[in-house]
PDB file of N, CA and C in Angstrom:
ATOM      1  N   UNK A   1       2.446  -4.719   1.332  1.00 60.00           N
ATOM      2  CA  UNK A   1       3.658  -4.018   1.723  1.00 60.00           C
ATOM      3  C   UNK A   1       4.837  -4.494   0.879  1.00 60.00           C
ATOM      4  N   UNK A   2       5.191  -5.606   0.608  1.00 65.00           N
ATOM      5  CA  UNK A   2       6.291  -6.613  -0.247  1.00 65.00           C
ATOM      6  C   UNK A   2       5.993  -5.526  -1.706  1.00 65.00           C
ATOM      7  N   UNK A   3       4.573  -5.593  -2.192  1.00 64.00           N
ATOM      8  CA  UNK A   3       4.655  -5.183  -3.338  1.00 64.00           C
ATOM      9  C   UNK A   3       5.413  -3.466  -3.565  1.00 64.00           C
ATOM     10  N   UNK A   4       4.361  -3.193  -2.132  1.00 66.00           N
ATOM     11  CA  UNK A   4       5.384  -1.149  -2.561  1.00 66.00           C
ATOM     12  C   UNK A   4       6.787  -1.126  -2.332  1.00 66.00           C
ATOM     13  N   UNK A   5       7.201  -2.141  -1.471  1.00 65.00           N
ATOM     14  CA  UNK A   5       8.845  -2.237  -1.212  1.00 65.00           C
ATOM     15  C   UNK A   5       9.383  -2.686  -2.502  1.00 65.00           C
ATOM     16  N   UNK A   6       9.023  -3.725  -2.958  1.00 64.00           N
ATOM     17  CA  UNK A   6       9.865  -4.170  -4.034  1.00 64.00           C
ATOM     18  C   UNK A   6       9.815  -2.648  -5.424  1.00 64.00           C
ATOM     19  N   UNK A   7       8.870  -2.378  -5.670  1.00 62.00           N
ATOM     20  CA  UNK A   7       8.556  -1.395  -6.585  1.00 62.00           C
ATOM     21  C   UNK A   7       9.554  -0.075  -5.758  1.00 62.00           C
ATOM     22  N   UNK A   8       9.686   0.384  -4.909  1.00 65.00           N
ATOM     23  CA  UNK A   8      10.299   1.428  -4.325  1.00 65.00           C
ATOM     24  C   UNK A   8      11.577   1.002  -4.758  1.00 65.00           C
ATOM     25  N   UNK A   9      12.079  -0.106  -4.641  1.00 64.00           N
ATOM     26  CA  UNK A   9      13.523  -0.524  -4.881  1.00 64.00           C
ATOM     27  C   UNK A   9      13.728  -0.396  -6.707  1.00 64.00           C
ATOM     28  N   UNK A  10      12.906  -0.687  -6.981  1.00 67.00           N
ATOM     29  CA  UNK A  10      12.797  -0.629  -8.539  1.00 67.00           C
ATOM     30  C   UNK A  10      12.816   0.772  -8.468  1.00 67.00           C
ATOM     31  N   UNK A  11      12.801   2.106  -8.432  1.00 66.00           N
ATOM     32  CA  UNK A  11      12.937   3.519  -8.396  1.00 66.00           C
ATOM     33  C   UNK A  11      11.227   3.682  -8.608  1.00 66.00           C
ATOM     34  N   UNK A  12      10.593   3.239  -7.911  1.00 69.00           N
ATOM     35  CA  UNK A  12       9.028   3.416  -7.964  1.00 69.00           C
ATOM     36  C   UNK A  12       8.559   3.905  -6.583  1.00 69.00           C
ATOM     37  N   UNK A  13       8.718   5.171  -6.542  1.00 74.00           N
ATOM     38  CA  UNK A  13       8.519   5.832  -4.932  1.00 74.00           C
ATOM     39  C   UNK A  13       6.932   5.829  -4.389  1.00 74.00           C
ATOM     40  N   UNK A  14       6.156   5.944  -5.473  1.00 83.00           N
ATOM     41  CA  UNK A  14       4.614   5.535  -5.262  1.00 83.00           C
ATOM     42  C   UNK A  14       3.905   4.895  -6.068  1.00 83.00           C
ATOM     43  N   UNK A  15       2.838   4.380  -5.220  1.00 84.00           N
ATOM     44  CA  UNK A  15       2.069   3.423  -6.146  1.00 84.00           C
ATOM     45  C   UNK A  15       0.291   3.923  -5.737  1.00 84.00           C
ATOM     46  N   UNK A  16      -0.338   3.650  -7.521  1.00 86.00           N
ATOM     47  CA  UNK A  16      -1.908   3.788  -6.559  1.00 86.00           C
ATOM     48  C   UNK A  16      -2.591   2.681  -6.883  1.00 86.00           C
ATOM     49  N   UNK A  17      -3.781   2.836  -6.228  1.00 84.00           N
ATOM     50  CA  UNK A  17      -4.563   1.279  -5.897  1.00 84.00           C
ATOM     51  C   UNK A  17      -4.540   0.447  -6.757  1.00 84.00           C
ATOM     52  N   UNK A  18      -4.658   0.963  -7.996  1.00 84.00           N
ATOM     53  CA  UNK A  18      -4.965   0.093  -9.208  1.00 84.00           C
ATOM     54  C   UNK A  18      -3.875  -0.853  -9.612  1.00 84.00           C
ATOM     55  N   UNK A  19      -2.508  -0.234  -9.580  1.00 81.00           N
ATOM     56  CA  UNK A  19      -1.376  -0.611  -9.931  1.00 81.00           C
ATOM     57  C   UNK A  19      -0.926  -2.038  -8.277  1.00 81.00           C
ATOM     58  N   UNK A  20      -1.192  -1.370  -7.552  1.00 78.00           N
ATOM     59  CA  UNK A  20      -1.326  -2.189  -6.076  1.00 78.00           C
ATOM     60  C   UNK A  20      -1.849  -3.850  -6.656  1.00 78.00           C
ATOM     61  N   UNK A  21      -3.128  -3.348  -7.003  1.00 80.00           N
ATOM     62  CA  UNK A  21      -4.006  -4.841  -7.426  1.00 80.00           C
ATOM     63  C   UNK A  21      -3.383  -5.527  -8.214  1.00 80.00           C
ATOM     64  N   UNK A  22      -3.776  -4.671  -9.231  1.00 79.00           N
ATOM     65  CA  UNK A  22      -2.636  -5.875 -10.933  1.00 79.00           C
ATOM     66  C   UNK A  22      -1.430  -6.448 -10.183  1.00 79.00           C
ATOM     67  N   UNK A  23      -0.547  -5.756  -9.609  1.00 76.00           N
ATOM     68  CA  UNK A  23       0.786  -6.650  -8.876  1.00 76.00           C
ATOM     69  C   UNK A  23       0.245  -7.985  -7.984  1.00 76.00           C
ATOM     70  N   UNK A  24      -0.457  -7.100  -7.392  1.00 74.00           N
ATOM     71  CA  UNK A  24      -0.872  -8.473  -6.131  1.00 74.00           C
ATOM     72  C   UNK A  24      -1.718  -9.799  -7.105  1.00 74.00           C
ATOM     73  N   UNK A  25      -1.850  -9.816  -8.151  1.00 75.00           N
ATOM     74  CA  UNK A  25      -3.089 -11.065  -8.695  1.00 75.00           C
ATOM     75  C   UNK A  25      -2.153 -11.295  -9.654  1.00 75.00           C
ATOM     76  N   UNK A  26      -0.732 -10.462 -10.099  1.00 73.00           N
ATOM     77  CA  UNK A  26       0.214 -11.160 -11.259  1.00 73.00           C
ATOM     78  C   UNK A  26       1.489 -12.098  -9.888  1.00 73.00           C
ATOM     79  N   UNK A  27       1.183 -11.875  -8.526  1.00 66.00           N
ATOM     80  CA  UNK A  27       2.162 -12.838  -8.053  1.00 66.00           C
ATOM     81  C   UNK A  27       1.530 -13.992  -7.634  1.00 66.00           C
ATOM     82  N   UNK A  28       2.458 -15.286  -8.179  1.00 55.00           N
ATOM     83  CA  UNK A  28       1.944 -16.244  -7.706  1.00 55.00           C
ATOM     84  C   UNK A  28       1.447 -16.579  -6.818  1.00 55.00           C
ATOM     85  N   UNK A  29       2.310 -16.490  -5.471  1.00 51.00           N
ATOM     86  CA  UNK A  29       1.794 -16.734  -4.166  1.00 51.00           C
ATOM     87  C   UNK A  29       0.922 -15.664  -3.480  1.00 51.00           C
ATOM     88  N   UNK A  30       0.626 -15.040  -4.074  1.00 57.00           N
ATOM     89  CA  UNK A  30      -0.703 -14.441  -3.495  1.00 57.00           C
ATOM     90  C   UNK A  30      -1.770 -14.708  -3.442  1.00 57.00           C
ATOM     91  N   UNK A  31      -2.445 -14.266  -2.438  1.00 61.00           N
ATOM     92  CA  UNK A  31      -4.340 -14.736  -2.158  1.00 61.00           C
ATOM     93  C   UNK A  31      -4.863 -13.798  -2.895  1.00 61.00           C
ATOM     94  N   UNK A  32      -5.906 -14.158  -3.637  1.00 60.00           N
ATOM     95  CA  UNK A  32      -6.520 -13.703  -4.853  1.00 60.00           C
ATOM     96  C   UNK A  32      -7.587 -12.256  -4.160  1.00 60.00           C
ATOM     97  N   UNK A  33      -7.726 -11.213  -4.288  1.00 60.00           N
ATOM     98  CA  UNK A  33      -8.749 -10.182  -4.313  1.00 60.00           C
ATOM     99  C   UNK A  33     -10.050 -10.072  -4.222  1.00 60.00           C
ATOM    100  N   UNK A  34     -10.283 -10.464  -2.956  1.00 56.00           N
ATOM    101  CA  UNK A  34     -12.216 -10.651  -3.529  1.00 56.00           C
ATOM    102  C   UNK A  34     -12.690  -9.700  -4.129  1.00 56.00           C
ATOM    103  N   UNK A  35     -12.237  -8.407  -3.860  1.00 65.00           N
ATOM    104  CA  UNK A  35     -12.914  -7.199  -4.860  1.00 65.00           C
ATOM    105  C   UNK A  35     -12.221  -5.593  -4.494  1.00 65.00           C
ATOM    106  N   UNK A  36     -12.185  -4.999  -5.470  1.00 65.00           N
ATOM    107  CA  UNK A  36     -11.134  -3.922  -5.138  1.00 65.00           C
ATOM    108  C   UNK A  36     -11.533  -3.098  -3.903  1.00 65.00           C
ATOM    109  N   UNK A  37     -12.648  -2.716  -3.312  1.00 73.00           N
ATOM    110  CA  UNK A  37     -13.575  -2.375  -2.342  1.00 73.00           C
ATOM    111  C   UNK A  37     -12.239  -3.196  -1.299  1.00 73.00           C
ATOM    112  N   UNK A  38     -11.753  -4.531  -1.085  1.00 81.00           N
ATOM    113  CA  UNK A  38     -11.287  -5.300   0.244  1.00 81.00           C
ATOM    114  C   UNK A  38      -9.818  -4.549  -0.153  1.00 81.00           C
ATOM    115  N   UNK A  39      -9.203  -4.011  -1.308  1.00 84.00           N
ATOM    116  CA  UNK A  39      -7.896  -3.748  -1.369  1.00 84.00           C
ATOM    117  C   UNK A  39      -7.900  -2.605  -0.845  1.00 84.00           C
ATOM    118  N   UNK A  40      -8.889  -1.378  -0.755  1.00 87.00           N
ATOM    119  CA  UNK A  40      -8.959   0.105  -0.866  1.00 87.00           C
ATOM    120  C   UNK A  40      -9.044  -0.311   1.045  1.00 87.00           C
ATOM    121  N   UNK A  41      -9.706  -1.251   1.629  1.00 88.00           N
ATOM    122  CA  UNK A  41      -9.970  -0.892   2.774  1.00 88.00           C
ATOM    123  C   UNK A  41      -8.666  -1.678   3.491  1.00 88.00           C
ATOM    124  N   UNK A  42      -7.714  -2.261   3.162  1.00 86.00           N
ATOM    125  CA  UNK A  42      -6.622  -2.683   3.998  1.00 86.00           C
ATOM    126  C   UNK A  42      -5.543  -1.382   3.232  1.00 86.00           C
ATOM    127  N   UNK A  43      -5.474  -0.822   2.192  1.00 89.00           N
ATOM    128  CA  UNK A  43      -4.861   0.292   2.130  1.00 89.00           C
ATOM    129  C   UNK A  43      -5.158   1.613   3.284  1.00 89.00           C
ATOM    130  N   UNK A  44      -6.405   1.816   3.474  1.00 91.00           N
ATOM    131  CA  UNK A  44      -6.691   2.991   4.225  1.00 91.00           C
ATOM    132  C   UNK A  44      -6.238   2.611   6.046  1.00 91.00           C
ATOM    133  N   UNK A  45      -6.291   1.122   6.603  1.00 90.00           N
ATOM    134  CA  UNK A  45      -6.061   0.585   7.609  1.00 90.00           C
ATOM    135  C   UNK A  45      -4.369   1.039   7.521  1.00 90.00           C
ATOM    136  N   UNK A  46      -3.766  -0.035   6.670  1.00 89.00           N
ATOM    137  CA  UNK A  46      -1.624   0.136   6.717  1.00 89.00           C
ATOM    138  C   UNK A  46      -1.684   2.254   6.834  1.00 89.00           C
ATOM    139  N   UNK A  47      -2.743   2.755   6.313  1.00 92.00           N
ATOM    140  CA  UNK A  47      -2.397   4.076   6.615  1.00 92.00           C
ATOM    141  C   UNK A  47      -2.283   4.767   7.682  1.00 92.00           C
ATOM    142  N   UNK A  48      -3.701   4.630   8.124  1.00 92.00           N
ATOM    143  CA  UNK A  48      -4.049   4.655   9.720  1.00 92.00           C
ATOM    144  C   UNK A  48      -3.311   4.001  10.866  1.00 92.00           C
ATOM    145  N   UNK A  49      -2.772   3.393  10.516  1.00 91.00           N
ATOM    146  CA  UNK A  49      -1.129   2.494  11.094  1.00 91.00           C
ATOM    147  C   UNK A  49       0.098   2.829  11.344  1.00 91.00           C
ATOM    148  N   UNK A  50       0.147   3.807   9.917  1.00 92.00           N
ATOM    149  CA  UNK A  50       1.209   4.278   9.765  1.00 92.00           C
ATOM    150  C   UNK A  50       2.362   4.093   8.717  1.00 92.00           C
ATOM    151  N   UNK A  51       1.756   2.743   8.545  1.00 90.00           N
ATOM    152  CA  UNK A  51       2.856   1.923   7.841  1.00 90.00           C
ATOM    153  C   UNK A  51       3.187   2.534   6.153  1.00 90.00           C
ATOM    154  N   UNK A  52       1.780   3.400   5.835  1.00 91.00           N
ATOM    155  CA  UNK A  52       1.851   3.706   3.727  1.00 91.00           C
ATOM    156  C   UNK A  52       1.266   5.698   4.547  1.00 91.00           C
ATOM    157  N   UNK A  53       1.494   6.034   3.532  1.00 94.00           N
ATOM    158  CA  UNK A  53       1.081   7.555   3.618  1.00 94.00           C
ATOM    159  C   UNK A  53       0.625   7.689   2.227  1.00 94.00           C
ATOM    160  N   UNK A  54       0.058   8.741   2.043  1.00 94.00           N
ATOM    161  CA  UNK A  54      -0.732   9.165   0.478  1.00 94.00           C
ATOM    162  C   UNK A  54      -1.165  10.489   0.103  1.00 94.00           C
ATOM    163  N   UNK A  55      -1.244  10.421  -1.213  1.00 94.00           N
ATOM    164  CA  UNK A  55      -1.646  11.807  -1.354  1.00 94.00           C
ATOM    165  C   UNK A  55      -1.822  11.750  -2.803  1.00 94.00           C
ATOM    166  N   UNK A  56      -2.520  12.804  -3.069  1.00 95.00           N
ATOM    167  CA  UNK A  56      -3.832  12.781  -4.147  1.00 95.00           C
ATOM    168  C   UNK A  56      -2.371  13.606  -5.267  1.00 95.00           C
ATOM    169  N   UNK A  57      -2.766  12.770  -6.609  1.00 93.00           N
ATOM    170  CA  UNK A  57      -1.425  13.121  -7.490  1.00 93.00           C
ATOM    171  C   UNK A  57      -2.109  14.380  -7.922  1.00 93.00           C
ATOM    172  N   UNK A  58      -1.238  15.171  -8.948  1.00 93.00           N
ATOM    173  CA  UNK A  58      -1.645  16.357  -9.687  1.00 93.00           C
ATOM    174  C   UNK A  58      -2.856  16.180 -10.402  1.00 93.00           C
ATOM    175  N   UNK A  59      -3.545  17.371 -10.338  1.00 94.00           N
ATOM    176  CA  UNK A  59      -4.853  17.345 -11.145  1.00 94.00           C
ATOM    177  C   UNK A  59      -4.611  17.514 -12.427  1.00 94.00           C
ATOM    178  N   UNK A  60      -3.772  18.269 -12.977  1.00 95.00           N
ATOM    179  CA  UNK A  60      -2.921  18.571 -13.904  1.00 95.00           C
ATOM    180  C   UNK A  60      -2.876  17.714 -14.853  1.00 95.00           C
ATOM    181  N   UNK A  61      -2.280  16.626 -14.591  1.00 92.00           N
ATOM    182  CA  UNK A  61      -1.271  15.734 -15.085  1.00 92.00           C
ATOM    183  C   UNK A  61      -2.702  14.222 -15.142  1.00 92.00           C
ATOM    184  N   UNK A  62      -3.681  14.260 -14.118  1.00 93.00           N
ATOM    185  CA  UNK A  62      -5.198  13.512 -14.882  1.00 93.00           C
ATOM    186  C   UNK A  62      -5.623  14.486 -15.336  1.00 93.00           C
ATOM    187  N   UNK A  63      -6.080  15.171 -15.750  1.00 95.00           N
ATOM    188  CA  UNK A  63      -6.466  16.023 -16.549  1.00 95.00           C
ATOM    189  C   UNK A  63      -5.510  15.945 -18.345  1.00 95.00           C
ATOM    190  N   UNK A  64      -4.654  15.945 -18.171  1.00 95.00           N
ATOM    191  CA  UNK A  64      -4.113  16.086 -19.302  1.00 95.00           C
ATOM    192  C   UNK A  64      -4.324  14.261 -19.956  1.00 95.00           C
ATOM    193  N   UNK A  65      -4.231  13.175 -18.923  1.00 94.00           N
ATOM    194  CA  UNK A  65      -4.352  12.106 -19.343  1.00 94.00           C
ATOM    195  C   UNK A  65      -6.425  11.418 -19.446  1.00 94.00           C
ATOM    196  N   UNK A  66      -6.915  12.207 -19.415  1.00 95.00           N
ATOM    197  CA  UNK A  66      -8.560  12.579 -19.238  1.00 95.00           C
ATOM    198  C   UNK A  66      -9.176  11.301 -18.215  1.00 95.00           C
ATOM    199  N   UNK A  67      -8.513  11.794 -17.181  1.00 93.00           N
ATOM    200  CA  UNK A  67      -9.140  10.475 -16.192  1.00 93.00           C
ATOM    201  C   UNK A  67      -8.876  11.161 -14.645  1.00 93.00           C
ATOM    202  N   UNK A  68      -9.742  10.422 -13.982  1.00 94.00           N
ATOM    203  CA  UNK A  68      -9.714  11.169 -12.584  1.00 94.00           C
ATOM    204  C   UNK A  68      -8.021  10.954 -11.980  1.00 94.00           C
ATOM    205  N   UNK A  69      -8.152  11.946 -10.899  1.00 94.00           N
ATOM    206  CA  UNK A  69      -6.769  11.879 -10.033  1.00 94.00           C
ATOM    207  C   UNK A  69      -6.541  10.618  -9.509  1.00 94.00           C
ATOM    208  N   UNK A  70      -5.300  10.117  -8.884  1.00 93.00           N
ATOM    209  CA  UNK A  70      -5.261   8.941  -8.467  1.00 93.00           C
ATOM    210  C   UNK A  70      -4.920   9.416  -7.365  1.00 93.00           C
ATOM    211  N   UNK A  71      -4.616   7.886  -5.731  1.00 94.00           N
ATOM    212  CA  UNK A  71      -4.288   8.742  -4.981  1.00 94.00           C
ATOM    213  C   UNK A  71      -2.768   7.497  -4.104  1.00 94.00           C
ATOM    214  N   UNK A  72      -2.025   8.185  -4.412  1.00 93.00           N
ATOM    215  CA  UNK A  72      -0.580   7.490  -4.227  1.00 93.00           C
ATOM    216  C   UNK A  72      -0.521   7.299  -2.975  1.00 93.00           C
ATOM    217  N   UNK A  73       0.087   5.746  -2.915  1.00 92.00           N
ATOM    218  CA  UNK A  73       0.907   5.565  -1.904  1.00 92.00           C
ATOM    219  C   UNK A  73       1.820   5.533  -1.433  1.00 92.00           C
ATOM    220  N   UNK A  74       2.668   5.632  -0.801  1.00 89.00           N
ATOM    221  CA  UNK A  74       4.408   5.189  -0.494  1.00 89.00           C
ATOM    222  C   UNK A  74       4.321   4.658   0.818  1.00 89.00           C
ATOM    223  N   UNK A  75       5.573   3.422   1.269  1.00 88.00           N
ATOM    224  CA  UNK A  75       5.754   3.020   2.400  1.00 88.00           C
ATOM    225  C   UNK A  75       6.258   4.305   3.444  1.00 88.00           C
ATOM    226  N   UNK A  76       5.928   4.303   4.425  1.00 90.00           N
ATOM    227  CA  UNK A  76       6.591   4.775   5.280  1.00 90.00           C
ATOM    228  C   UNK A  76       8.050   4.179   5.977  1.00 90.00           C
ATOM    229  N   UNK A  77       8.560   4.870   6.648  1.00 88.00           N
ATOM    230  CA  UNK A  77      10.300   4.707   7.540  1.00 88.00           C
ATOM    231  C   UNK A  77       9.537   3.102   8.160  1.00 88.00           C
ATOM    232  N   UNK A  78       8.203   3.591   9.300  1.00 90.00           N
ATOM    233  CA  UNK A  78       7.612   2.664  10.041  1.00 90.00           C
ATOM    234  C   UNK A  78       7.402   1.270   9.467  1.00 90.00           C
ATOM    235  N   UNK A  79       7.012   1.575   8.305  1.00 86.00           N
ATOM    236  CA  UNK A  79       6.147   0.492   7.503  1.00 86.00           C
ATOM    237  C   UNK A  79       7.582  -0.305   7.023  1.00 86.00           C
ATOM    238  N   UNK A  80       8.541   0.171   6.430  1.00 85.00           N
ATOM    239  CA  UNK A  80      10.051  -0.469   6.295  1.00 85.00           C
ATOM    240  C   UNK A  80       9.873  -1.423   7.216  1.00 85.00           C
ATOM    241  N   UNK A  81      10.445  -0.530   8.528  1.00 86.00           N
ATOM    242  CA  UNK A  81      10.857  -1.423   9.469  1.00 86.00           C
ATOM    243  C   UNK A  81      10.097  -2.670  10.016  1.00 86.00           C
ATOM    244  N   UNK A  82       7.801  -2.240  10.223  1.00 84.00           N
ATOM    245  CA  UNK A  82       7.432  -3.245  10.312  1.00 84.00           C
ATOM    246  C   UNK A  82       7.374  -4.905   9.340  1.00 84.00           C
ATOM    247  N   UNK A  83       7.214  -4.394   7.979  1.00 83.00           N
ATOM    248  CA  UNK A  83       7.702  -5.396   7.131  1.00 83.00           C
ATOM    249  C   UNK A  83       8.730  -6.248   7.069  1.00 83.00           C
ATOM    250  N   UNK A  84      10.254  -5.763   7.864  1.00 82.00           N
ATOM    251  CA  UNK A  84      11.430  -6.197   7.834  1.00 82.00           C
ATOM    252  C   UNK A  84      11.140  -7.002   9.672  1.00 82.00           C
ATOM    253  N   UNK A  85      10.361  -6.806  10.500  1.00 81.00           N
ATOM    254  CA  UNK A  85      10.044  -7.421  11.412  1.00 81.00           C
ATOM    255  C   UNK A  85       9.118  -8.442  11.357  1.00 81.00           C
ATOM    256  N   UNK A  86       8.088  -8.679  10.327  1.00 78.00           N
ATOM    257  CA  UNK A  86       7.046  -9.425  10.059  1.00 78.00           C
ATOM    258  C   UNK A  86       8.036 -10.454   9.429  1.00 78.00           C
ATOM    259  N   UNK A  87       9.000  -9.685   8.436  1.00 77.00           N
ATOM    260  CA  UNK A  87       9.630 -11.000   7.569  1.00 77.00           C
ATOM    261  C   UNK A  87      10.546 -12.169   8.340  1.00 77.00           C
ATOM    262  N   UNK A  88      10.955 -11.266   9.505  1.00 79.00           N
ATOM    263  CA  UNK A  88      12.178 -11.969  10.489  1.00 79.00           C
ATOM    264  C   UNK A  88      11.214 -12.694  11.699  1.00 79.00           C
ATOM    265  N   UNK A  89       9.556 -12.400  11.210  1.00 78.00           N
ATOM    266  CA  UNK A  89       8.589 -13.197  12.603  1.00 78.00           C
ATOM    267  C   UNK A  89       8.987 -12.574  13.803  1.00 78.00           C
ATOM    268  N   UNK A  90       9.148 -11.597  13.843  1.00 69.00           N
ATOM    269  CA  UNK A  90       9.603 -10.626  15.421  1.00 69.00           C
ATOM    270  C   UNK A  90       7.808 -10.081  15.226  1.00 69.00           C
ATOM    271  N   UNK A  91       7.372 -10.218  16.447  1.00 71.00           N
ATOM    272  CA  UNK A  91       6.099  -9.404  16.744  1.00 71.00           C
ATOM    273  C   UNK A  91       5.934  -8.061  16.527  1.00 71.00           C
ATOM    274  N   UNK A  92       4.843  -7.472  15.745  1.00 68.00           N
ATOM    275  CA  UNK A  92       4.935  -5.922  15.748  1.00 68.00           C
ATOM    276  C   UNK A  92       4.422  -5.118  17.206  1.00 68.00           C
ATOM    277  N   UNK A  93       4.729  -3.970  16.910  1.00 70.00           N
ATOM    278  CA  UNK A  93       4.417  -3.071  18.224  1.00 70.00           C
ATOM    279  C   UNK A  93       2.838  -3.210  18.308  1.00 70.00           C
ATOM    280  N   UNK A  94       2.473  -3.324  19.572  1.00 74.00           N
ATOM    281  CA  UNK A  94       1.311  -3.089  20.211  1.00 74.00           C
ATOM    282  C   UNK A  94       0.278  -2.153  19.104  1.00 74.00           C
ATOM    283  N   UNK A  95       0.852  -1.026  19.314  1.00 73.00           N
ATOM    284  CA  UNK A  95       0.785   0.088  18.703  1.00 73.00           C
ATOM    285  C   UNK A  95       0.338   0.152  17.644  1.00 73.00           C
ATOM    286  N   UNK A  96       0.839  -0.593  16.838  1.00 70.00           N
ATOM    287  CA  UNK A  96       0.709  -0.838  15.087  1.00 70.00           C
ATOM    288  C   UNK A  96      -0.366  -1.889  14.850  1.00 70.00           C
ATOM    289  N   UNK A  97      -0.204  -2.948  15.563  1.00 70.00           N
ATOM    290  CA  UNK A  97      -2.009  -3.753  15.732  1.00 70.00           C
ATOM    291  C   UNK A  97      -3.071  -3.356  15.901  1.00 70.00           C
ATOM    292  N   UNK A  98      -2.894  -2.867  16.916  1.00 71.00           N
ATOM    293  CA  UNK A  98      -3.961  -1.831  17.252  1.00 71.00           C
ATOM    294  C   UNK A  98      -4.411  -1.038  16.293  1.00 71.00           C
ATOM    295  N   UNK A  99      -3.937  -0.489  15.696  1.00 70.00           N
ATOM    296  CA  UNK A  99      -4.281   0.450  14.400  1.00 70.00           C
ATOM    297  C   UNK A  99      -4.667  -0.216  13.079  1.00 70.00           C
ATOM    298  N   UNK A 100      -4.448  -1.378  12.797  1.00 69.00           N
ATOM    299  CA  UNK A 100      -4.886  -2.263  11.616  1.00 69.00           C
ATOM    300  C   UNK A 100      -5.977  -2.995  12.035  1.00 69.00           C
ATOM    301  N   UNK A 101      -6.116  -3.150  13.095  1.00 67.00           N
ATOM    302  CA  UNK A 101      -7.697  -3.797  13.510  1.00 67.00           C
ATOM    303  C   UNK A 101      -8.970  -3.367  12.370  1.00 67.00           C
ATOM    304  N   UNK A 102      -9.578  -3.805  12.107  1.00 66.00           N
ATOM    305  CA  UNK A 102     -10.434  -3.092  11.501  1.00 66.00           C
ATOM    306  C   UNK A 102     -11.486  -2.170  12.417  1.00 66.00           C
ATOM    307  N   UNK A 103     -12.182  -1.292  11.690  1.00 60.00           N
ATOM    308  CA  UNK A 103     -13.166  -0.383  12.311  1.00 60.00           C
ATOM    309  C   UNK A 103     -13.269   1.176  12.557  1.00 60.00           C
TER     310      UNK A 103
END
């Protein structure tokens, strides 16, 4: 979440998985990736949450760059606010746990 916020602030309104990873393993204090498979499945969870939304970029535009579509993320309003509550250690909503559980 730190990473799509900070990049959103940078005028970077979406991000896709790939670009997600390289950030997360170029910051220091991060826990290292066991394999892109564990990044794709806590992306699809913060979705199901609420917290990132997505959507599949122009076909167009991979096509013209000869590589498959990607599929973007952006924070959500929710996901703001839970991040800005995680950072201040205020408990998240019921609601929003519940939904990142895995399964």
């Amino acid at each position: 979440m730190g990473v799509a916020l900070t990049m959103k602030a940078k005028g970077s309104a979406s991000l896709d998985g790939f670009v997600f990873a390289k950030l997360i393993l170029t910051n220091r204090d991060a826990r290292r990736l066991t394999s892109q498979g564990t990044l794709y499945k806590a992306l699809g969870r913060l979705e199901r949450a609420g917290l990132l939304a997505s959507e599949w970029e122009d076909a167009e535009t991979a096509a013209t760059e000869g590589r498959p579509r990607r599929r973007l993320y952006h924070v959500t309003d929710l996901g703001e606010r839970a991040f800005a509550m995680a950072r201040a250690q205020q408990p998240l909503p019921e609601r929003v746990i519940r939904r990142l559980a895995p399964g």
